[in-house]
XYZ file of N, CA, C and O in Angstrom:
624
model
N -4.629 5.218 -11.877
C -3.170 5.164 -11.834
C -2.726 3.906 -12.570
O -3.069 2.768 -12.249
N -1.722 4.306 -13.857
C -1.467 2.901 -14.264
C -0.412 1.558 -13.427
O 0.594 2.123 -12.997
N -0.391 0.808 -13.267
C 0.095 -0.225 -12.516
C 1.631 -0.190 -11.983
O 1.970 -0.726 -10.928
N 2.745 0.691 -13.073
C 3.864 0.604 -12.815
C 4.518 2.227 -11.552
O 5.496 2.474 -10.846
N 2.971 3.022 -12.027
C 2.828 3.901 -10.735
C 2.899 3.642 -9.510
O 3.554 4.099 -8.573
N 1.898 2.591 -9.669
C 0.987 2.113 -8.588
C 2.845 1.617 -8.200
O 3.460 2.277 -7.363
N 3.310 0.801 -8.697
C 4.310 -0.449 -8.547
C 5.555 0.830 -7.197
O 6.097 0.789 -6.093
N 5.369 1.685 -8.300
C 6.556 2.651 -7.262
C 6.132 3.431 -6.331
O 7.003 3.851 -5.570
N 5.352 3.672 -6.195
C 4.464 4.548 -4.882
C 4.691 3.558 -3.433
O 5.334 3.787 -2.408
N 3.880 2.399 -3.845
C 3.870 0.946 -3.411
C 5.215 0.363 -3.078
O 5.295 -0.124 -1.951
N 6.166 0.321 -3.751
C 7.966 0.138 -3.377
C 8.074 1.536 -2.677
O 9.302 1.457 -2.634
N 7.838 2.682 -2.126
C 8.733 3.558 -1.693
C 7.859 3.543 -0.544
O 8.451 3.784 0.508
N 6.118 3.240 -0.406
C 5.606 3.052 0.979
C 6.183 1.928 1.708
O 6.648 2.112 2.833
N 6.188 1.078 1.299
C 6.951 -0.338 1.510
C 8.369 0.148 1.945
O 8.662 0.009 3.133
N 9.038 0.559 1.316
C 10.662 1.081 1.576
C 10.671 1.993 3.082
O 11.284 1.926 4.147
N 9.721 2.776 2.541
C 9.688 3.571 4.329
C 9.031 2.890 5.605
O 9.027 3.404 6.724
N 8.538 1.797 5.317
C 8.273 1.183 6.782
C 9.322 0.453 7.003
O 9.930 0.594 8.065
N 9.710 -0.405 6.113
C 11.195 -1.399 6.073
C 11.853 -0.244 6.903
O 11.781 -0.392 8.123
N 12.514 0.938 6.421
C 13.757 1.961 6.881
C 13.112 2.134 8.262
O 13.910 2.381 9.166
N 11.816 2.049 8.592
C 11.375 2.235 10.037
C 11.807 1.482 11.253
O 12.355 1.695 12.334
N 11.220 0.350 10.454
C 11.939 -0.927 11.732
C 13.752 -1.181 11.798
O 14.487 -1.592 12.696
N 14.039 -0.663 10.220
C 15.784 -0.695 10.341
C 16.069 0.286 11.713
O 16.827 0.019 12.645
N 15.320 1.362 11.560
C 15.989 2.041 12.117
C 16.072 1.699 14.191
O 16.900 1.751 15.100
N 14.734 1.391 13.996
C 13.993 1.019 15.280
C 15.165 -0.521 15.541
O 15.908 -0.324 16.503
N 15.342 -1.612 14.999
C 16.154 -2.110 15.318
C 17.523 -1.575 15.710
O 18.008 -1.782 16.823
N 17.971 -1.059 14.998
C 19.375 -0.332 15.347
C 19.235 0.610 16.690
O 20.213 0.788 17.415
N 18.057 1.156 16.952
C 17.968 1.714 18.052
C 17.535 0.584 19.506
O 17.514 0.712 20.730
N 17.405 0.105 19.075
C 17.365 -1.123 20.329
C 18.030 -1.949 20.306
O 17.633 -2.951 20.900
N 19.208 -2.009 19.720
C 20.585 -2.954 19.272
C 20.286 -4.292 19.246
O 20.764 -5.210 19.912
N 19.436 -4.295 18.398
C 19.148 -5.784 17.725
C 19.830 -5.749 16.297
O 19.823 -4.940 15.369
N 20.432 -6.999 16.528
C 21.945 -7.812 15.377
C 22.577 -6.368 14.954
O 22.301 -5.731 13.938
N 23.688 -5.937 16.205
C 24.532 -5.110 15.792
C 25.426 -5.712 14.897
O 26.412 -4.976 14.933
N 25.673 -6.724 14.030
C 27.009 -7.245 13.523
C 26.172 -7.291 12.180
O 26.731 -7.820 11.219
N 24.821 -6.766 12.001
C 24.181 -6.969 10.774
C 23.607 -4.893 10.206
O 22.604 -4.601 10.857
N 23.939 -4.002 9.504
C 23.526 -2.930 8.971
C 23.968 -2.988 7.299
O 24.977 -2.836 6.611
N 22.600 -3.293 7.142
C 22.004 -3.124 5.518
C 22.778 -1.780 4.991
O 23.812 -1.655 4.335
N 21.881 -0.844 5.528
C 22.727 0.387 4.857
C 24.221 0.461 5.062
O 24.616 0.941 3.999
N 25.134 0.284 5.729
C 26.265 0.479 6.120
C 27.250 -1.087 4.933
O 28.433 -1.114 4.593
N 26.524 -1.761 4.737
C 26.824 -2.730 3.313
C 26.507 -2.426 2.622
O 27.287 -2.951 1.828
N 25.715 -1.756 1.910
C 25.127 -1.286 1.136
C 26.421 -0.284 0.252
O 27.015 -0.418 -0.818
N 26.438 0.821 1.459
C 27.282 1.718 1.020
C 28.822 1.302 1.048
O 29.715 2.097 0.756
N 29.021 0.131 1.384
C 30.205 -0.622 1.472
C 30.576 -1.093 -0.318
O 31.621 -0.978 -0.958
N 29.144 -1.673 -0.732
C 29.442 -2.510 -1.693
C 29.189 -1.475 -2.687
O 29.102 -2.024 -3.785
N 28.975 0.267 -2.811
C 28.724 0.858 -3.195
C 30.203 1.725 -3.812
O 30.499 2.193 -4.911
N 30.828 1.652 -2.621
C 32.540 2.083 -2.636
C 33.205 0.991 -3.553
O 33.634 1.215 -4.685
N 33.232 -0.244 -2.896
C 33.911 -1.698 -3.575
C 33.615 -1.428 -4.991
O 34.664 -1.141 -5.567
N 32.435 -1.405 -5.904
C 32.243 -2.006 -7.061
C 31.917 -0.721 -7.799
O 31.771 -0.635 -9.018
N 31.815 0.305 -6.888
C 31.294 1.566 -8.066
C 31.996 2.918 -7.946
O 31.861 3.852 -8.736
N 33.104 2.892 -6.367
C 33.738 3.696 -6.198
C 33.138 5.334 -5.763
O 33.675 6.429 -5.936
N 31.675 4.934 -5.073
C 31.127 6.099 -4.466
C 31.800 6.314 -3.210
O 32.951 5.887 -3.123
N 31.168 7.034 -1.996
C 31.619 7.300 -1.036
C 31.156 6.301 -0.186
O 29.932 6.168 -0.198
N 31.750 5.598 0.512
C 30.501 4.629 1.667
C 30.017 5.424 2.662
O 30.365 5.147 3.810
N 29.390 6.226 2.503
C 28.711 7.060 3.593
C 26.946 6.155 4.159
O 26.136 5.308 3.781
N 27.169 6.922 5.048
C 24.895 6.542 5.235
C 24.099 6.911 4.021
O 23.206 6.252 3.488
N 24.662 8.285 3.616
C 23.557 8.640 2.632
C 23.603 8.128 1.144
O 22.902 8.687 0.300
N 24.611 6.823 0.735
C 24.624 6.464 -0.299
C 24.218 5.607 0.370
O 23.152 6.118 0.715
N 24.243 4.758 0.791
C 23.474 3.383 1.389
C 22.197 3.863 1.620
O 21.528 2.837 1.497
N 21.258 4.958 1.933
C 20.152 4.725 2.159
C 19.440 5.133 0.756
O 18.377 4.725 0.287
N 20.525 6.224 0.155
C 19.882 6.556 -1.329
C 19.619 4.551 -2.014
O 18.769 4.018 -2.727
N 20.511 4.194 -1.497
C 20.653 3.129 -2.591
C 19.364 2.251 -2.133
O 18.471 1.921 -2.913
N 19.399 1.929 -0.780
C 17.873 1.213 0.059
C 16.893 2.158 -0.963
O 16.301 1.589 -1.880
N 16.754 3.539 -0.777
C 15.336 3.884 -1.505
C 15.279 3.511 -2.730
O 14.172 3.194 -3.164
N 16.731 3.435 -3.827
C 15.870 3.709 -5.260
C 15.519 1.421 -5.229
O 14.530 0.956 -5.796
N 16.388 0.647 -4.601
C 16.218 -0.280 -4.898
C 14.376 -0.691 -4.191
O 13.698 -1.405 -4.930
N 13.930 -0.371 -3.274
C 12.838 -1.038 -2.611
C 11.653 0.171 -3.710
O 10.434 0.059 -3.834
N 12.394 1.034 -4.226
C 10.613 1.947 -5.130
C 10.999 1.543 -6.380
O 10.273 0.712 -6.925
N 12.103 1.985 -7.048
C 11.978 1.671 -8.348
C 12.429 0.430 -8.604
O 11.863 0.054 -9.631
N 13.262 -0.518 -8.141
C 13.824 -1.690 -8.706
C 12.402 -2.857 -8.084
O 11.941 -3.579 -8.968
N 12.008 -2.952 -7.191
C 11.456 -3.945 -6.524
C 9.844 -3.343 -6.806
O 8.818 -4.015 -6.911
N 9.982 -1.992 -6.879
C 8.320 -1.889 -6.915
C 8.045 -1.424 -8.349
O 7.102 -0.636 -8.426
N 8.491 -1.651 -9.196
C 8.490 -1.546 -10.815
C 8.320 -3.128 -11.148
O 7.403 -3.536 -11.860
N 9.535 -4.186 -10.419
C 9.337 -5.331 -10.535
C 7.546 -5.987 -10.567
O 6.804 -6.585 -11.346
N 7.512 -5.387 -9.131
C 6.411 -5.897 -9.027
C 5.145 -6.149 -9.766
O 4.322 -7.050 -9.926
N 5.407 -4.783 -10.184
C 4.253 -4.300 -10.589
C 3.926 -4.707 -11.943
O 2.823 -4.776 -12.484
N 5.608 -5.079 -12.592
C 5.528 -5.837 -13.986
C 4.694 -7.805 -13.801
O 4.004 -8.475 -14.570
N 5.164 -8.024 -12.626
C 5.098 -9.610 -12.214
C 3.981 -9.817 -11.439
O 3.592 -10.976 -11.297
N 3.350 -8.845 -10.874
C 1.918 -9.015 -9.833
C 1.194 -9.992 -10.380
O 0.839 -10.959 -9.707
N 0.711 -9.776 -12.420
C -0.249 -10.373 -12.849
C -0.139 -11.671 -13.021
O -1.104 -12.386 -13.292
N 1.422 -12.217 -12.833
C 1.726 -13.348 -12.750
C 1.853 -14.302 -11.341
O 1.674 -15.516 -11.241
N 2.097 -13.659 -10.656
C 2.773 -13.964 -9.427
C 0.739 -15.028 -8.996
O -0.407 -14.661 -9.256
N 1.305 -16.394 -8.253
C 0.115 -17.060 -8.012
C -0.697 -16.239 -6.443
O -0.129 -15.385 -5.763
N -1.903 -16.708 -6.215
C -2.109 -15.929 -4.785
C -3.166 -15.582 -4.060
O -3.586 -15.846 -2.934
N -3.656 -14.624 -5.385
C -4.988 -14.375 -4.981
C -4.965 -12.694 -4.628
O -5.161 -11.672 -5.286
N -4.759 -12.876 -3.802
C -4.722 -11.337 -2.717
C -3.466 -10.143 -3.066
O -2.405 -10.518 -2.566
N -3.376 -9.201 -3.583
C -2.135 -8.669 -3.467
C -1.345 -8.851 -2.238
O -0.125 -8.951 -2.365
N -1.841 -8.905 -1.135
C -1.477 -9.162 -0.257
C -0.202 -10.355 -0.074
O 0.814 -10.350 0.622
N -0.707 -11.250 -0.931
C -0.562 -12.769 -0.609
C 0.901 -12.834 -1.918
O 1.996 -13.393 -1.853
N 0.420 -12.205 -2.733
C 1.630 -11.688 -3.823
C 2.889 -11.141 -3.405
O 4.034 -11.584 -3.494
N 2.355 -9.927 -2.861
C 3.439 -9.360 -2.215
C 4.315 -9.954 -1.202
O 5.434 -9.563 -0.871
N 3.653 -10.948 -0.759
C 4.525 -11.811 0.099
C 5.310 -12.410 -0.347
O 6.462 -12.407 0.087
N 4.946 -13.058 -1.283
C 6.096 -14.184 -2.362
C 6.516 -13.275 -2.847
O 7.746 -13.230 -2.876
N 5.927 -12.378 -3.321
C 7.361 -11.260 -3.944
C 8.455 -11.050 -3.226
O 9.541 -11.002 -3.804
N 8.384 -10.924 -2.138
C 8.947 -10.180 -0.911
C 9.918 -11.442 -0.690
O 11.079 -11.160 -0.396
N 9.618 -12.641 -0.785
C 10.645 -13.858 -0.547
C 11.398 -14.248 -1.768
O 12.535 -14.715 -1.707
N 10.849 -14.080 -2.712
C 12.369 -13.975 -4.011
C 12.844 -13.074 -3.648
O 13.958 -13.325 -3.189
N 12.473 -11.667 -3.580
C 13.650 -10.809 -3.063
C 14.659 -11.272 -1.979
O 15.869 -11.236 -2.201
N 14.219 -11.643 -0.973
C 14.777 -12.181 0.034
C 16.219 -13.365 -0.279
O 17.337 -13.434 0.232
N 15.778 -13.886 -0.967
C 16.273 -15.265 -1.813
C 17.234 -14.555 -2.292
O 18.255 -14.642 -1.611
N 17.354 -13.548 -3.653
C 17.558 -13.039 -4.529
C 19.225 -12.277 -3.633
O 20.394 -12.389 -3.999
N 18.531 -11.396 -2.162
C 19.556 -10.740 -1.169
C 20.503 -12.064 -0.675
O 21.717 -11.901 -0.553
N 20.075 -12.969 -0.484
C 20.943 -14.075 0.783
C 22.093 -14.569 -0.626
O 23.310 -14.574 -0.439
N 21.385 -15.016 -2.190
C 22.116 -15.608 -2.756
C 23.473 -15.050 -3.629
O 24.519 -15.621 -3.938
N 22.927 -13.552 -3.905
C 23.832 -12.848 -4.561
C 24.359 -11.802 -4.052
O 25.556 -11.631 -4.282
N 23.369 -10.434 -2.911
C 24.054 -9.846 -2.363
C 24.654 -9.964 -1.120
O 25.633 -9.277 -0.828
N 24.052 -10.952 -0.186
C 25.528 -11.185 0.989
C 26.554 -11.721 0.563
O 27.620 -11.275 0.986
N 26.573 -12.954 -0.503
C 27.733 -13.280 -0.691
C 29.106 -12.294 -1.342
O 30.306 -12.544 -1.235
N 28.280 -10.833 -2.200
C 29.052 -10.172 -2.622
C 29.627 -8.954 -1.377
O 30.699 -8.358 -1.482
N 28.889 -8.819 -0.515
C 28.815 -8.446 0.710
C 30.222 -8.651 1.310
O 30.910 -7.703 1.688
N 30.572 -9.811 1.371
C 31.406 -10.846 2.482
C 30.672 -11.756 3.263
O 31.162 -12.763 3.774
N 29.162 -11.306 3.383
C 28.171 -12.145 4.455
C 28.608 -13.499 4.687
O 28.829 -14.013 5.784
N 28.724 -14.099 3.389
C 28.411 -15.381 2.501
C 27.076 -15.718 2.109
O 26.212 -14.842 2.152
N 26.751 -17.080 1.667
C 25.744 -17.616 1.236
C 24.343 -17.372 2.875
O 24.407 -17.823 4.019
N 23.351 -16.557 2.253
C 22.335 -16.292 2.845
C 23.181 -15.539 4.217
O 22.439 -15.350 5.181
N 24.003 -15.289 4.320
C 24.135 -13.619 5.175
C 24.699 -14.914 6.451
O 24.321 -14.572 7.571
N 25.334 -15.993 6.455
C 25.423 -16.804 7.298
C 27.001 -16.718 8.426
O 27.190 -17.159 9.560
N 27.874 -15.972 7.508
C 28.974 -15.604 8.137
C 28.884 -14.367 9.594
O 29.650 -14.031 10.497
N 27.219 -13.927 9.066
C 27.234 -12.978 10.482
C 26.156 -13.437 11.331
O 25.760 -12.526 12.058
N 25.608 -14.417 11.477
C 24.851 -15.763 12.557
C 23.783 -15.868 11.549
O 23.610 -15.165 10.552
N 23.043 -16.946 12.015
C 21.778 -17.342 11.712
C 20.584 -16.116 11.613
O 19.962 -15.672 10.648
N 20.557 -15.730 13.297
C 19.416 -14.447 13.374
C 19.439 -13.493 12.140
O 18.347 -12.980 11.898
N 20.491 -13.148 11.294
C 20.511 -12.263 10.294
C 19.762 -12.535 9.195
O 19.321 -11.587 8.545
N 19.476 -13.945 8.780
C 18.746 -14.071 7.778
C 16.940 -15.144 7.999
O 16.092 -15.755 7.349
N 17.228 -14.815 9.091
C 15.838 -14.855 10.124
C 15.321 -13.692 10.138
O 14.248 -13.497 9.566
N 15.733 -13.069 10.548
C 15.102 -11.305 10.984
C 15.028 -10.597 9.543
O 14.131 -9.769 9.387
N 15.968 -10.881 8.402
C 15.856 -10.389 7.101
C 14.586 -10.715 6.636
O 13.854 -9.837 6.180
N 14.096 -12.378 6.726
C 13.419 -12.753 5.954
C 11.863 -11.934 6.376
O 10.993 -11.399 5.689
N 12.046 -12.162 7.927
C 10.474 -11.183 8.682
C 10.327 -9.986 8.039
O 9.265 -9.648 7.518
N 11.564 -9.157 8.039
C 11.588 -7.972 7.356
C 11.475 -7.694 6.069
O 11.590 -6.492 5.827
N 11.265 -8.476 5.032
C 10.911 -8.801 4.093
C 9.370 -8.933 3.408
O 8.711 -8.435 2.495
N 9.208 -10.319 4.875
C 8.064 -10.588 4.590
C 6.833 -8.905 4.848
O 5.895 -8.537 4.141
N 7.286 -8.409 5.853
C 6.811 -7.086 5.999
C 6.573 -6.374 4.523
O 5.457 -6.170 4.045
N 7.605 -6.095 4.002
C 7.597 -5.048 3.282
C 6.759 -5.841 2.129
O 6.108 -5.056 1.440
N 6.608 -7.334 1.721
C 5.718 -7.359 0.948
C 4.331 -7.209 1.199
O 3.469 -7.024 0.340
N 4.131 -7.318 2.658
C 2.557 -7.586 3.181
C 2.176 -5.569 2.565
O 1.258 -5.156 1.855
N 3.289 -4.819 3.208
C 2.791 -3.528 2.878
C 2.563 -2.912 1.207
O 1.638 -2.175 0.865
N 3.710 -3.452 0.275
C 4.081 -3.128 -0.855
C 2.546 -4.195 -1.988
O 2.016 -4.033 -3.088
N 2.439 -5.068 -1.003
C 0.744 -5.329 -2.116
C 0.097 -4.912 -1.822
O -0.716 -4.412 -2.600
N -0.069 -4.771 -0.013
C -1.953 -3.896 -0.073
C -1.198 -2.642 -0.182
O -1.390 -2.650 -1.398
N -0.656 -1.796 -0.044
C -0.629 -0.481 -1.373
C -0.855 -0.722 -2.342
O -1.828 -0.133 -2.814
N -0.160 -1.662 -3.182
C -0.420 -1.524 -4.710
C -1.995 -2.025 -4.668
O -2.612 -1.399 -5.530
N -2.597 -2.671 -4.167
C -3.950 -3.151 -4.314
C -4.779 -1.841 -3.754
O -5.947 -2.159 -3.532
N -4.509 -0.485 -3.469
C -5.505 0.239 -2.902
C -5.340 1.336 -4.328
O -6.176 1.919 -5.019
N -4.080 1.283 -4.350
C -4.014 2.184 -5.474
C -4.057 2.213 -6.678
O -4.005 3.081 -7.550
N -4.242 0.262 -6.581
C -4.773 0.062 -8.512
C -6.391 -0.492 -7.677
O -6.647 -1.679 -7.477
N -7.289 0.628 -7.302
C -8.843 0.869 -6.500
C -9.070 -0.769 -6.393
O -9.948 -1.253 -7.107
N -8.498 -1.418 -5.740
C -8.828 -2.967 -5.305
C -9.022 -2.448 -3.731
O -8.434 -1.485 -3.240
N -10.188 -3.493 -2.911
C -10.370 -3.263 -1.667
C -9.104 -4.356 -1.391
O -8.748 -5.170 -2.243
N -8.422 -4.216 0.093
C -7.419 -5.100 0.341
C -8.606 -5.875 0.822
O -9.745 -5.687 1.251
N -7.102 -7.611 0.307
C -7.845 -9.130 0.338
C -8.465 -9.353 -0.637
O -8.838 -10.493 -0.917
N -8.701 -8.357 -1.339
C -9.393 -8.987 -2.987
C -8.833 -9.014 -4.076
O -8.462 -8.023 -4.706
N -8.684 -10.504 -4.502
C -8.288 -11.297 -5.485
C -8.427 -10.743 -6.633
O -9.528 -10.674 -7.181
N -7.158 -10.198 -7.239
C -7.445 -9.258 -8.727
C -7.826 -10.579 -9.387
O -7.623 -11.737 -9.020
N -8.664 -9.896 -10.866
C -8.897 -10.291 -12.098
C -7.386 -10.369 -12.734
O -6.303 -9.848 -12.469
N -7.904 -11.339 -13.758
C -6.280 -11.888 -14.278
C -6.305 -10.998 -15.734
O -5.210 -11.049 -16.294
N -7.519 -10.046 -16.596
C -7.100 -9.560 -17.536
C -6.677 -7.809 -17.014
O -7.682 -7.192 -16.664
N -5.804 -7.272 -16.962
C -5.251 -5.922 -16.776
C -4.881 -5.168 -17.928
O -4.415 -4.036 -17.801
């Protein structure tokens, strides 16, 4: 499988555990004053004039966590420092993070790092993050035939 495969398979396994615990949070009403998808499809109406429904906010969660973030990746893995896909995907997973607090809460209304709706929001973002990179490298590391924990070669 060439790498940018690997990259989106890897963003949409990653994307569906993320949407797991979203959901699992929301079902145990942890940070009701915080729903990704429900901004999502907010900032989806605001700037592009879709519908703000659920199902544009979650269309929009899927294509951004497979094709935008796991195409990224998959372009930047060979760069990214680390060792481990594992260990990649993590720092991947925290520029993204970075990338959400600096440009999309503030376009949000959040503000700077999601701070207008408490602290816990960009606490619990960042865990959730860090998740989806721990999952989105060891996928991509199983499916470009790396055993997970092992340190790719730097020529690809």
């Amino acid at each position: 499988m060439n790498r940018y495969a690997a990259g989106a398979v890897a963003g949409l396994v990653a994307t569906v555990v993320l949407s797991a615990l979203m959901l699992l949070k929301s079902s145990l009403g942890m940070l009701p004053q915080f729903n990704a998808i429900a901004m999502l499809a907010g900032m989806a109406n605001q700037y592009a004039g879709l519908p703000a429904t659920p199902m544009v906010g979650w269309v929009i969660h899927l294509l951004i966590g497979t094709l935008l973030w796991g195409l990224l990746f998959a372009w930047l893995e060979p760069r990214i420092p680390g060792g481990a896909e594992t260990v990649r995907g993590i720092l991947f997973s925290i520029g993204t993070w970075v990338l959400m607090m600096v440009i999309v809460m503030p376009l949000a209304g959040a503000g700077l790092f999601g701070l207008q709706t408490g602290l816990p929001v960009p606490v619990a973002t960042l865990v959730l993050h860090i998740i989806f990179g721990v999952v989105l490298g060891a996928t991509y590391g199983v499916l470009m035939h790396r055993a997970p924990g092992h340190a790719a070669t730097a020529a690809r």
